[in-house]
Coordinates of N, CA, C and O in Angstrom, one line a residue:
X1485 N -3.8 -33.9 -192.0 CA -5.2 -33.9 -191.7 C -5.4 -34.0 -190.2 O -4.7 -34.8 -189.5
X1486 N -6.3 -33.1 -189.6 CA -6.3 -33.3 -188.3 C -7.5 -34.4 -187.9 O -8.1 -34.9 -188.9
X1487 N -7.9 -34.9 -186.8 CA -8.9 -36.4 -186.7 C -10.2 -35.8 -186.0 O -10.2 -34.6 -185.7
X1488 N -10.9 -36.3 -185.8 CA -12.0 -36.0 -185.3 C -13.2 -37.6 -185.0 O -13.3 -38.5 -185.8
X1489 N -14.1 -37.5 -183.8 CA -14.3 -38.2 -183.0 C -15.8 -38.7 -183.7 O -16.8 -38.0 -183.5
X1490 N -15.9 -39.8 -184.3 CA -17.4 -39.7 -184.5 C -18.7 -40.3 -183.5 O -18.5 -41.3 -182.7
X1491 N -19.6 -39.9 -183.6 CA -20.3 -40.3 -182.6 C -21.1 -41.7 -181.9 O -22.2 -42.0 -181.4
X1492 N -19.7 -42.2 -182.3 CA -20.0 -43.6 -181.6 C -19.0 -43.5 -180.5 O -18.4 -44.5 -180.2
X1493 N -18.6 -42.5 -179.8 CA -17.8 -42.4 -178.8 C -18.7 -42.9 -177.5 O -19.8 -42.6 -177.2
X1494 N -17.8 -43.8 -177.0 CA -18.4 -44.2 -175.4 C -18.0 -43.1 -174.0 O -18.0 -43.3 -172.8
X1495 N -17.7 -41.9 -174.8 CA -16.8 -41.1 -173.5 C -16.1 -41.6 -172.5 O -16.4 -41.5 -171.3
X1496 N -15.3 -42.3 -173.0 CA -14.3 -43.3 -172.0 C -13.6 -42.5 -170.6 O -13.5 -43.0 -169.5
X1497 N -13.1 -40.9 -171.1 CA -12.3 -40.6 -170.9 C -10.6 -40.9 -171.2 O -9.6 -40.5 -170.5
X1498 N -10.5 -41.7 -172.4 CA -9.0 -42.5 -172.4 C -8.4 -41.5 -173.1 O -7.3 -41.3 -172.7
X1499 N -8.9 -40.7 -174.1 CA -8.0 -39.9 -175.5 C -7.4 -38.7 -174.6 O -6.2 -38.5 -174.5
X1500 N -8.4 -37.8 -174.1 CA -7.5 -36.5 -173.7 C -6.7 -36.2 -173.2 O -6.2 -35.1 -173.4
X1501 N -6.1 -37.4 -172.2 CA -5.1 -37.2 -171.6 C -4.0 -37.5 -172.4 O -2.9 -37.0 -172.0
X1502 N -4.0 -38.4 -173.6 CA -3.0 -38.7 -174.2 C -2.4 -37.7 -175.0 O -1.2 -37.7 -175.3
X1503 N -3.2 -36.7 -175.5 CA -3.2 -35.8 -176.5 C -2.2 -35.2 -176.1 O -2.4 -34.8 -174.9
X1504 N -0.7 -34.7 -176.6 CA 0.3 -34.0 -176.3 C -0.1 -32.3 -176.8 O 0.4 -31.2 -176.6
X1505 N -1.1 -32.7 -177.6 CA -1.3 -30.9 -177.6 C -3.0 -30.0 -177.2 O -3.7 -29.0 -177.4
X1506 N -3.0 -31.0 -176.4 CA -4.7 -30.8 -175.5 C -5.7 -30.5 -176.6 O -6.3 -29.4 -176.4
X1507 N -5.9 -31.0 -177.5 CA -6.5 -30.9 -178.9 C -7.7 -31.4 -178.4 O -8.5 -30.5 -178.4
X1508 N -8.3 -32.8 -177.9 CA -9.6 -33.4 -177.4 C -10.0 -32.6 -176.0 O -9.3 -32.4 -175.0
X1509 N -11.0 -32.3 -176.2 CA -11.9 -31.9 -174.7 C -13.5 -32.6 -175.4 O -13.9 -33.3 -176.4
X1510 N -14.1 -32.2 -174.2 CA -15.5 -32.6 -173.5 C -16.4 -32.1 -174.5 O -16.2 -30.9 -174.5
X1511 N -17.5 -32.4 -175.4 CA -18.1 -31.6 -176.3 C -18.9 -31.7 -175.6 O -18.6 -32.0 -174.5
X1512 N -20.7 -31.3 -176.0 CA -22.0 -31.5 -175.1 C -22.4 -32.9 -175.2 O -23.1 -33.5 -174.4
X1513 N -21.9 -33.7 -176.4 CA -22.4 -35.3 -176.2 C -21.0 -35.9 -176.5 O -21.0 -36.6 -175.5
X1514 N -20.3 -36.1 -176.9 CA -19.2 -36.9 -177.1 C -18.3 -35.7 -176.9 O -18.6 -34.5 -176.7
X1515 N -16.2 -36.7 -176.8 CA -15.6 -35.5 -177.0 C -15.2 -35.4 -178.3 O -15.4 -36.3 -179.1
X1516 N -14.4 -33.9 -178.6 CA -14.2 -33.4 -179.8 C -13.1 -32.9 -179.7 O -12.7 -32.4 -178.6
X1517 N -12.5 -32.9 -180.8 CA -10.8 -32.5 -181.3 C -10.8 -31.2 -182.1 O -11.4 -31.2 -183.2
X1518 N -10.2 -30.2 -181.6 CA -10.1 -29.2 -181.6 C -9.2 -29.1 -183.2 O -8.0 -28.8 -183.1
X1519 N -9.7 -29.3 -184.6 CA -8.6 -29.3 -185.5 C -7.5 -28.1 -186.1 O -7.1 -28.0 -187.2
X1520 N -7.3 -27.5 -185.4 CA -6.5 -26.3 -185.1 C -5.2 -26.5 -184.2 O -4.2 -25.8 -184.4
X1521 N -5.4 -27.8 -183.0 CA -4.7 -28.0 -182.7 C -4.0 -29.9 -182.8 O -3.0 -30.5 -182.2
X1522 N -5.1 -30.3 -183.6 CA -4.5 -31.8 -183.8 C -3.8 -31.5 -185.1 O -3.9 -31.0 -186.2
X1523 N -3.0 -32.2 -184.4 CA -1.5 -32.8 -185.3 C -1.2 -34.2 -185.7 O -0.2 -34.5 -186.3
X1524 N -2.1 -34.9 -185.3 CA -1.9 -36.6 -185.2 C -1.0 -36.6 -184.8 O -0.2 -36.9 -185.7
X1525 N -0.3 -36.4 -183.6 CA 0.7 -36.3 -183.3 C 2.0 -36.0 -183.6 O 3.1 -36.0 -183.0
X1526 N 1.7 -35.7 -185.0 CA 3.4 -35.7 -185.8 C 4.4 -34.5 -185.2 O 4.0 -33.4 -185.1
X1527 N 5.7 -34.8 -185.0 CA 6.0 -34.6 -183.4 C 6.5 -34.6 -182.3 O 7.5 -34.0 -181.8
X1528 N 5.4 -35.7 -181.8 CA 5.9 -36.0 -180.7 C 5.8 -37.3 -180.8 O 6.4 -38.0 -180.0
X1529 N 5.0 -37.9 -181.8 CA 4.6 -39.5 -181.2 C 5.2 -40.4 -183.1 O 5.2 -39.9 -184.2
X1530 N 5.3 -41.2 -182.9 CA 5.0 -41.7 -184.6 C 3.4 -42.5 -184.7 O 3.2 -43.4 -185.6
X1531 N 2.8 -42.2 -184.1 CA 1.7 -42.4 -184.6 C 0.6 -41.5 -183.5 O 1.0 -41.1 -182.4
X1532 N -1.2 -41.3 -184.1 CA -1.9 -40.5 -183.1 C -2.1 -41.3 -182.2 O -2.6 -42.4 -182.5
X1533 N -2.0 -41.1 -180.6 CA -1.6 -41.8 -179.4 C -3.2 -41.7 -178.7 O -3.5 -42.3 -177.7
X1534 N -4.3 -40.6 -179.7 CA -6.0 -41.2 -179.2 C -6.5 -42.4 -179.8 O -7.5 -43.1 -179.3
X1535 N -5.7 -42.6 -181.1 CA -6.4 -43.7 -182.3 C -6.3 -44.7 -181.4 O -7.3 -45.3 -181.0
X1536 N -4.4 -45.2 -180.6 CA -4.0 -45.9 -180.0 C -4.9 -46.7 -179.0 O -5.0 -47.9 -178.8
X1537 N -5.6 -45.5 -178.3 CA -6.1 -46.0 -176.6 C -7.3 -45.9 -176.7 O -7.9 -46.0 -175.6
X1538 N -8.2 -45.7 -178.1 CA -9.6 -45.9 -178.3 C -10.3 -47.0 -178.2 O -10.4 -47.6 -179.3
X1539 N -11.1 -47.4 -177.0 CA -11.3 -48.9 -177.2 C -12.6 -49.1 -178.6 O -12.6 -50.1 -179.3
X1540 N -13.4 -48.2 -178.8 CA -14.3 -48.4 -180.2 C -14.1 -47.7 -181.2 O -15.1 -47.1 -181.7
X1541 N -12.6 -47.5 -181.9 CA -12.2 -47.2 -182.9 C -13.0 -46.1 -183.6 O -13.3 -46.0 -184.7
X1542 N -13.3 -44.9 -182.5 CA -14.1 -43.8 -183.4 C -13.6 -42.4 -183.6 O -14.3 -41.4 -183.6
X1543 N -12.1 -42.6 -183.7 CA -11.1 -41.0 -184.3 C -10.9 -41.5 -185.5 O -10.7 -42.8 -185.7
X1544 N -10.9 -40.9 -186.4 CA -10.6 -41.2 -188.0 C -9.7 -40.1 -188.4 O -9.0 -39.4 -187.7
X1545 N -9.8 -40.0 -189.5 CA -8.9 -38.3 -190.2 C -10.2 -37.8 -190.7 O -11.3 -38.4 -191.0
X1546 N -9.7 -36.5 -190.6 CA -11.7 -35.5 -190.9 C -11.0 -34.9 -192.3 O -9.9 -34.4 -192.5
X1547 N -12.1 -35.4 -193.1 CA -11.6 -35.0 -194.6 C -12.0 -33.4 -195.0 O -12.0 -32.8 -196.0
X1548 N -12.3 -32.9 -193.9 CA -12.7 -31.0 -193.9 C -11.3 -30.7 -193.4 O -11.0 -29.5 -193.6
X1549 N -10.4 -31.5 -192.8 CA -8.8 -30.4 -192.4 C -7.8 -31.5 -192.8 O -7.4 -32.3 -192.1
X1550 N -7.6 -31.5 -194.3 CA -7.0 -31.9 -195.0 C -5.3 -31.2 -194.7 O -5.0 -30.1 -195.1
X1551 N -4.4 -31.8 -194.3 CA -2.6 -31.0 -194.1 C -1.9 -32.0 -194.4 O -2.3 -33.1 -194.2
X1552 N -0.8 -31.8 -194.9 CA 0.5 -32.8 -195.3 C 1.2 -32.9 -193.8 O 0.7 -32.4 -192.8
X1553 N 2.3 -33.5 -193.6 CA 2.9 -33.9 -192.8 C 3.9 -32.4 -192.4 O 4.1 -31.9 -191.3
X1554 N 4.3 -32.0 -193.5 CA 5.1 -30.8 -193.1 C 4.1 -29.8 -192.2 O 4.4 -29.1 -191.2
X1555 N 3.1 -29.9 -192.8 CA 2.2 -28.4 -191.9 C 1.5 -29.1 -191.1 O 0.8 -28.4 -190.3
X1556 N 1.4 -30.6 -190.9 CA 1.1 -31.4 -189.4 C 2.3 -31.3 -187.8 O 2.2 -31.4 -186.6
X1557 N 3.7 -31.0 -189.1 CA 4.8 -31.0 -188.2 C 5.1 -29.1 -187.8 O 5.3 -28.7 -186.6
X1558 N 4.9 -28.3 -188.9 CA 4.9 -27.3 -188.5 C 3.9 -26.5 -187.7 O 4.1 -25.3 -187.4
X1559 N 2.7 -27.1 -187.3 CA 2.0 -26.9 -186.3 C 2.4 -27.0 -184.9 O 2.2 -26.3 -183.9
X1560 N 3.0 -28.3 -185.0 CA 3.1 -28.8 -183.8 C 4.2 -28.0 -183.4 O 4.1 -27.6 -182.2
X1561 N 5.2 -27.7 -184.0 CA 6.4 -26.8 -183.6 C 5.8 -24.8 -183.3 O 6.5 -23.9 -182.8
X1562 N 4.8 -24.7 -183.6 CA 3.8 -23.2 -183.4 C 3.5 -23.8 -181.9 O 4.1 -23.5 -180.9
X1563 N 2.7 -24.6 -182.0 CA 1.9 -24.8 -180.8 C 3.4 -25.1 -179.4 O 3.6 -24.5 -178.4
X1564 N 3.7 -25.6 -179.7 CA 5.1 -26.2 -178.5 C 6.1 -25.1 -178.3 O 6.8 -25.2 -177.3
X1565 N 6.4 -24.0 -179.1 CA 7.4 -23.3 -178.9 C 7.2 -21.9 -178.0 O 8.2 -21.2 -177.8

């Protein structure tokens, strides 16, 4: 499942830089995770490293991009190679 940001975001700036697959950018009011390219990190990290450094807990899993861990991991290996 890829995550997505809901709009209790404070636009901290903390998540994007964390993102190993530049998946979060700048939306017009909060930012937004591109689910094409979130992987929850599966990876590179053992856990998603935006959930981590969100100080108001508002990345969740988006129940519209539903994926198993294999096609979380086989993304991640498209996007990186």
């Amino acid at each position: 499942m890829a995550l997505v940001i809901q709009d209790t975001c404070i636009n901290c700036d903390a998540c994007p830089t964390e993102c190993p697959n530049e998946a979060i950018y700048q939306g017009d009011e909060i930012y937004v995770i591109d689910p094409d390219r979130c992987t929850e990190c599966v990876g590179a990290h053992d856990e998603p490293q935006c959930v981590l450094v969100c100080p108001v807990d508002c990345i969740v899993k988006d129940p519209a991009h539903q994926e198993t861990e294999d096609q979380l991991k086989a993304k991640y290996e498209t996007l990186h190679s």
